[in-house]
Amino acid sequence: MTAVTSPRIGVAGLAALVLLQLAVTAAPLALLPFLGLHIARMGAAPTFWTAAALAAPAVTTLAMTPAWTGLARRFSLPTLTGWTGGLSAASCVLIALAADPLMLLVARFVQGLAGGGVVLALAFRAASRTPGRGFALMQQAVSAGCLLGPLAGGLAFERGCLGPLMLGCGGLLLAVTLAAAAAGRRLRAEPDGVSPNDRPRRRELSLLCAGMCGSAGAFAFVAFFPAWATAHDPAVYTPGLIGLLHSLSWLVALLVLPLWARGLDGASPGIALGLSLIGCGLTFAAVPLGTGLAGIVALRLLQGALFAGQAPALFAAVEALGPSRTVAVARARASLTVGQLIGPFAAGLALASLGPSGTVFAAAGLSLAGAAALAAAAHRPRSARYPTP
């Protein structure tokens, strides 16, 4: 992974921060692919409870968005890191102990309250000299968690050991949280002299819209690519192959993120975001065009490489508008969360009216709509914009 050590945290502290981000990402993803099956084993109606449990973290994440400015002003970054790690561990323990869907739903609400997507982004940024390196390293840890979580969860679910796995994740989270908080005791959420209080400007709103559309397109594609693949050729696209393609995308993302870090620090993050959105949109749209298995493999690898830089570019671009880093990170994270909700819903509507290929084109359209929002903002006359502080 990219080295971004700061004199204020050191290599060991950075390693603890990376492990914390990896665990915060991997732990919920160990359950997520099997959530419906897990609820069905509890003897409950899986459709309602699965939908509720899937949406629960997004609800509390969005509810917490306005609170982060006040929390960052009142508490230190190590304290907020302890909040994130502690609540993430509590969520894992609740999942392990849940005997009914209601307890599982509570655990998922607690996961959203932890605010890992905001607090850890602030921690990585504070531990780095440049936004590109900090946010790219964070995304590398996220990619590793996305790769490892479902693999570990699948093995545990098959062996009936999901509860012990989640308890183990909770213990690991507590250990790395203590290490990361201790190592980051000199880190600050905001640069010196900055008060986390700001109002959105039009340029920022266009960036947030672009991030939301990009997130929506990616989640629409991931959610409905299996539907397209099995309808296209069920003999070739087995569940195992679909899962392998998904894992390979995250592996490519993990490997190429150092290149994204250099690009973000050497050029405009807004341009990088636009290139990622256009690239993802075009590769999504190319999937149904009869490229064969080899072409689909190449497209999935390319999608992983292109999508990898999207979140770091969004965080860096919104932060560059200033002055508050906390506000920028919280709003960027909220836009990505909204996209995660909108994308599968939009693709589901496309499935009903246009069939499996329609879901893939819907994903492409969402990503390209994000690029269009950026382009429109870039060409708006200066007199139509709010002044930049």
PDB file of N, CA and C in Angstrom, residues 237-277:
ATOM      1  N   TYR A 237     -21.869 -18.219 -16.520  1.00  0.00           N
ATOM      2  CA  TYR A 237     -21.804 -17.292 -15.388  1.00  0.00           C
ATOM      3  C   TYR A 237     -22.441 -17.938 -14.151  1.00  0.00           C
ATOM      4  N   THR A 238     -21.690 -18.826 -13.559  1.00  0.00           N
ATOM      5  CA  THR A 238     -22.116 -19.463 -12.317  1.00  0.00           C
ATOM      6  C   THR A 238     -21.925 -18.488 -11.159  1.00  0.00           C
ATOM      7  N   PRO A 239     -22.570 -18.733 -10.017  1.00  0.00           N
ATOM      8  CA  PRO A 239     -22.340 -17.857  -8.865  1.00  0.00           C
ATOM      9  C   PRO A 239     -20.872 -17.748  -8.476  1.00  0.00           C
ATOM     10  N   GLY A 240     -20.139 -18.862  -8.609  1.00  0.00           N
ATOM     11  CA  GLY A 240     -18.722 -18.821  -8.276  1.00  0.00           C
ATOM     12  C   GLY A 240     -17.946 -17.892  -9.181  1.00  0.00           C
ATOM     13  N   LEU A 241     -18.240 -17.925 -10.500  1.00  0.00           N
ATOM     14  CA  LEU A 241     -17.538 -17.054 -11.434  1.00  0.00           C
ATOM     15  C   LEU A 241     -17.910 -15.593 -11.199  1.00  0.00           C
ATOM     16  N   ILE A 242     -19.188 -15.338 -10.936  1.00  0.00           N
ATOM     17  CA  ILE A 242     -19.614 -13.958 -10.671  1.00  0.00           C
ATOM     18  C   ILE A 242     -18.906 -13.415  -9.430  1.00  0.00           C
ATOM     19  N   GLY A 243     -18.825 -14.233  -8.384  1.00  0.00           N
ATOM     20  CA  GLY A 243     -18.114 -13.803  -7.184  1.00  0.00           C
ATOM     21  C   GLY A 243     -16.640 -13.569  -7.442  1.00  0.00           C
ATOM     22  N   LEU A 244     -16.022 -14.420  -8.282  1.00  0.00           N
ATOM     23  CA  LEU A 244     -14.607 -14.252  -8.615  1.00  0.00           C
ATOM     24  C   LEU A 244     -14.376 -12.954  -9.371  1.00  0.00           C
ATOM     25  N   LEU A 245     -15.254 -12.644 -10.327  1.00  0.00           N
ATOM     26  CA  LEU A 245     -15.124 -11.387 -11.067  1.00  0.00           C
ATOM     27  C   LEU A 245     -15.225 -10.188 -10.138  1.00  0.00           C
ATOM     28  N   HIS A 246     -16.127 -10.264  -9.172  1.00  0.00           N
ATOM     29  CA  HIS A 246     -16.287  -9.174  -8.205  1.00  0.00           C
ATOM     30  C   HIS A 246     -15.019  -9.011  -7.369  1.00  0.00           C
ATOM     31  N   SER A 247     -14.459 -10.138  -6.911  1.00  0.00           N
ATOM     32  CA  SER A 247     -13.239 -10.083  -6.100  1.00  0.00           C
ATOM     33  C   SER A 247     -12.062  -9.538  -6.904  1.00  0.00           C
ATOM     34  N   LEU A 248     -11.958  -9.939  -8.177  1.00  0.00           N
ATOM     35  CA  LEU A 248     -10.867  -9.454  -9.011  1.00  0.00           C
ATOM     36  C   LEU A 248     -10.944  -7.945  -9.208  1.00  0.00           C
ATOM     37  N   SER A 249     -12.159  -7.403  -9.285  1.00  0.00           N
ATOM     38  CA  SER A 249     -12.310  -5.949  -9.422  1.00  0.00           C
ATOM     39  C   SER A 249     -11.732  -5.230  -8.213  1.00  0.00           C
ATOM     40  N   TRP A 250     -12.019  -5.766  -7.018  1.00  0.00           N
ATOM     41  CA  TRP A 250     -11.479  -5.141  -5.810  1.00  0.00           C
ATOM     42  C   TRP A 250      -9.967  -5.314  -5.717  1.00  0.00           C
ATOM     43  N   LEU A 251      -9.456  -6.448  -6.209  1.00  0.00           N
ATOM     44  CA  LEU A 251      -8.007  -6.662  -6.194  1.00  0.00           C
ATOM     45  C   LEU A 251      -7.301  -5.659  -7.090  1.00  0.00           C
ATOM     46  N   VAL A 252      -7.860  -5.423  -8.278  1.00  0.00           N
ATOM     47  CA  VAL A 252      -7.293  -4.425  -9.178  1.00  0.00           C
ATOM     48  C   VAL A 252      -7.339  -3.040  -8.538  1.00  0.00           C
ATOM     49  N   ALA A 253      -8.455  -2.728  -7.891  1.00  0.00           N
ATOM     50  CA  ALA A 253      -8.569  -1.431  -7.207  1.00  0.00           C
ATOM     51  C   ALA A 253      -7.472  -1.265  -6.166  1.00  0.00           C
ATOM     52  N   LEU A 254      -7.224  -2.319  -5.418  1.00  0.00           N
ATOM     53  CA  LEU A 254      -6.192  -2.282  -4.387  1.00  0.00           C
ATOM     54  C   LEU A 254      -4.826  -1.984  -4.992  1.00  0.00           C
ATOM     55  N   LEU A 255      -4.560  -2.545  -6.169  1.00  0.00           N
ATOM     56  CA  LEU A 255      -3.239  -2.418  -6.793  1.00  0.00           C
ATOM     57  C   LEU A 255      -3.026  -1.076  -7.483  1.00  0.00           C
ATOM     58  N   VAL A 256      -4.086  -0.489  -8.058  1.00  0.00           N
ATOM     59  CA  VAL A 256      -3.898   0.731  -8.855  1.00  0.00           C
ATOM     60  C   VAL A 256      -4.054   2.008  -8.038  1.00  0.00           C
ATOM     61  N   LEU A 257      -4.520   1.916  -6.814  1.00  0.00           N
ATOM     62  CA  LEU A 257      -4.774   3.149  -6.049  1.00  0.00           C
ATOM     63  C   LEU A 257      -3.535   4.018  -5.826  1.00  0.00           C
ATOM     64  N   PRO A 258      -2.326   3.454  -5.685  1.00  0.00           N
ATOM     65  CA  PRO A 258      -1.159   4.355  -5.614  1.00  0.00           C
ATOM     66  C   PRO A 258      -1.023   5.260  -6.835  1.00  0.00           C
ATOM     67  N   LEU A 259      -1.403   4.765  -8.011  1.00  0.00           N
ATOM     68  CA  LEU A 259      -1.365   5.603  -9.208  1.00  0.00           C
ATOM     69  C   LEU A 259      -2.405   6.715  -9.123  1.00  0.00           C
ATOM     70  N   TRP A 260      -3.593   6.397  -8.609  1.00  0.00           N
ATOM     71  CA  TRP A 260      -4.608   7.423  -8.409  1.00  0.00           C
ATOM     72  C   TRP A 260      -4.105   8.486  -7.434  1.00  0.00           C
ATOM     73  N   ALA A 261      -3.396   8.062  -6.390  1.00  0.00           N
ATOM     74  CA  ALA A 261      -2.879   9.018  -5.404  1.00  0.00           C
ATOM     75  C   ALA A 261      -1.954  10.032  -6.071  1.00  0.00           C
ATOM     76  N   ARG A 262      -1.069   9.552  -6.936  1.00  0.00           N
ATOM     77  CA  ARG A 262      -0.165  10.474  -7.635  1.00  0.00           C
ATOM     78  C   ARG A 262      -0.942  11.412  -8.544  1.00  0.00           C
ATOM     79  N   GLY A 263      -1.938  10.874  -9.224  1.00  0.00           N
ATOM     80  CA  GLY A 263      -2.730  11.714 -10.109  1.00  0.00           C
ATOM     81  C   GLY A 263      -3.508  12.782  -9.372  1.00  0.00           C
ATOM     82  N   LEU A 264      -4.082  12.424  -8.213  1.00  0.00           N
ATOM     83  CA  LEU A 264      -4.867  13.394  -7.448  1.00  0.00           C
ATOM     84  C   LEU A 264      -3.997  14.522  -6.918  1.00  0.00           C
ATOM     85  N   ASP A 265      -2.761  14.200  -6.534  1.00  0.00           N
ATOM     86  CA  ASP A 265      -1.881  15.236  -6.001  1.00  0.00           C
ATOM     87  C   ASP A 265      -1.196  16.043  -7.094  1.00  0.00           C
ATOM     88  N   GLY A 266      -1.197  15.503  -8.328  1.00  0.00           N
ATOM     89  CA  GLY A 266      -0.529  16.200  -9.411  1.00  0.00           C
ATOM     90  C   GLY A 266      -1.478  16.937 -10.338  1.00  0.00           C
ATOM     91  N   ALA A 267      -2.757  16.681 -10.241  1.00  0.00           N
ATOM     92  CA  ALA A 267      -3.740  17.318 -11.130  1.00  0.00           C
ATOM     93  C   ALA A 267      -4.993  17.640 -10.325  1.00  0.00           C
ATOM     94  N   SER A 268      -5.993  18.184 -11.006  1.00  0.00           N
ATOM     95  CA  SER A 268      -7.235  18.548 -10.340  1.00  0.00           C
ATOM     96  C   SER A 268      -8.012  17.294  -9.946  1.00  0.00           C
ATOM     97  N   PRO A 269      -8.416  17.161  -8.675  1.00  0.00           N
ATOM     98  CA  PRO A 269      -9.236  16.007  -8.298  1.00  0.00           C
ATOM     99  C   PRO A 269     -10.592  15.999  -8.987  1.00  0.00           C
ATOM    100  N   GLY A 270     -11.093  17.181  -9.360  1.00  0.00           N
ATOM    101  CA  GLY A 270     -12.346  17.242 -10.098  1.00  0.00           C
ATOM    102  C   GLY A 270     -12.218  16.599 -11.474  1.00  0.00           C
ATOM    103  N   ILE A 271     -11.086  16.813 -12.140  1.00  0.00           N
ATOM    104  CA  ILE A 271     -10.845  16.174 -13.434  1.00  0.00           C
ATOM    105  C   ILE A 271     -10.730  14.665 -13.256  1.00  0.00           C
ATOM    106  N   ALA A 272     -10.023  14.248 -12.209  1.00  0.00           N
ATOM    107  CA  ALA A 272      -9.890  12.812 -11.938  1.00  0.00           C
ATOM    108  C   ALA A 272     -11.249  12.174 -11.686  1.00  0.00           C
ATOM    109  N   LEU A 273     -12.108  12.876 -10.953  1.00  0.00           N
ATOM    110  CA  LEU A 273     -13.452  12.361 -10.692  1.00  0.00           C
ATOM    111  C   LEU A 273     -14.236  12.226 -11.989  1.00  0.00           C
ATOM    112  N   GLY A 274     -14.149  13.229 -12.843  1.00  0.00           N
ATOM    113  CA  GLY A 274     -14.856  13.173 -14.111  1.00  0.00           C
ATOM    114  C   GLY A 274     -14.378  12.028 -14.989  1.00  0.00           C
ATOM    115  N   LEU A 275     -13.064  11.807 -15.057  1.00  0.00           N
ATOM    116  CA  LEU A 275     -12.530  10.706 -15.857  1.00  0.00           C
ATOM    117  C   LEU A 275     -12.994   9.357 -15.321  1.00  0.00           C
ATOM    118  N   SER A 276     -13.035   9.231 -13.996  1.00  0.00           N
ATOM    119  CA  SER A 276     -13.502   7.975 -13.396  1.00  0.00           C
ATOM    120  C   SER A 276     -14.967   7.736 -13.731  1.00  0.00           C
ATOM    121  N   LEU A 277     -15.788   8.765 -13.636  1.00  0.00           N
ATOM    122  CA  LEU A 277     -17.216   8.630 -13.935  1.00  0.00           C
ATOM    123  C   LEU A 277     -17.450   8.257 -15.397  1.00  0.00           C
TER     124      LEU A 277
END
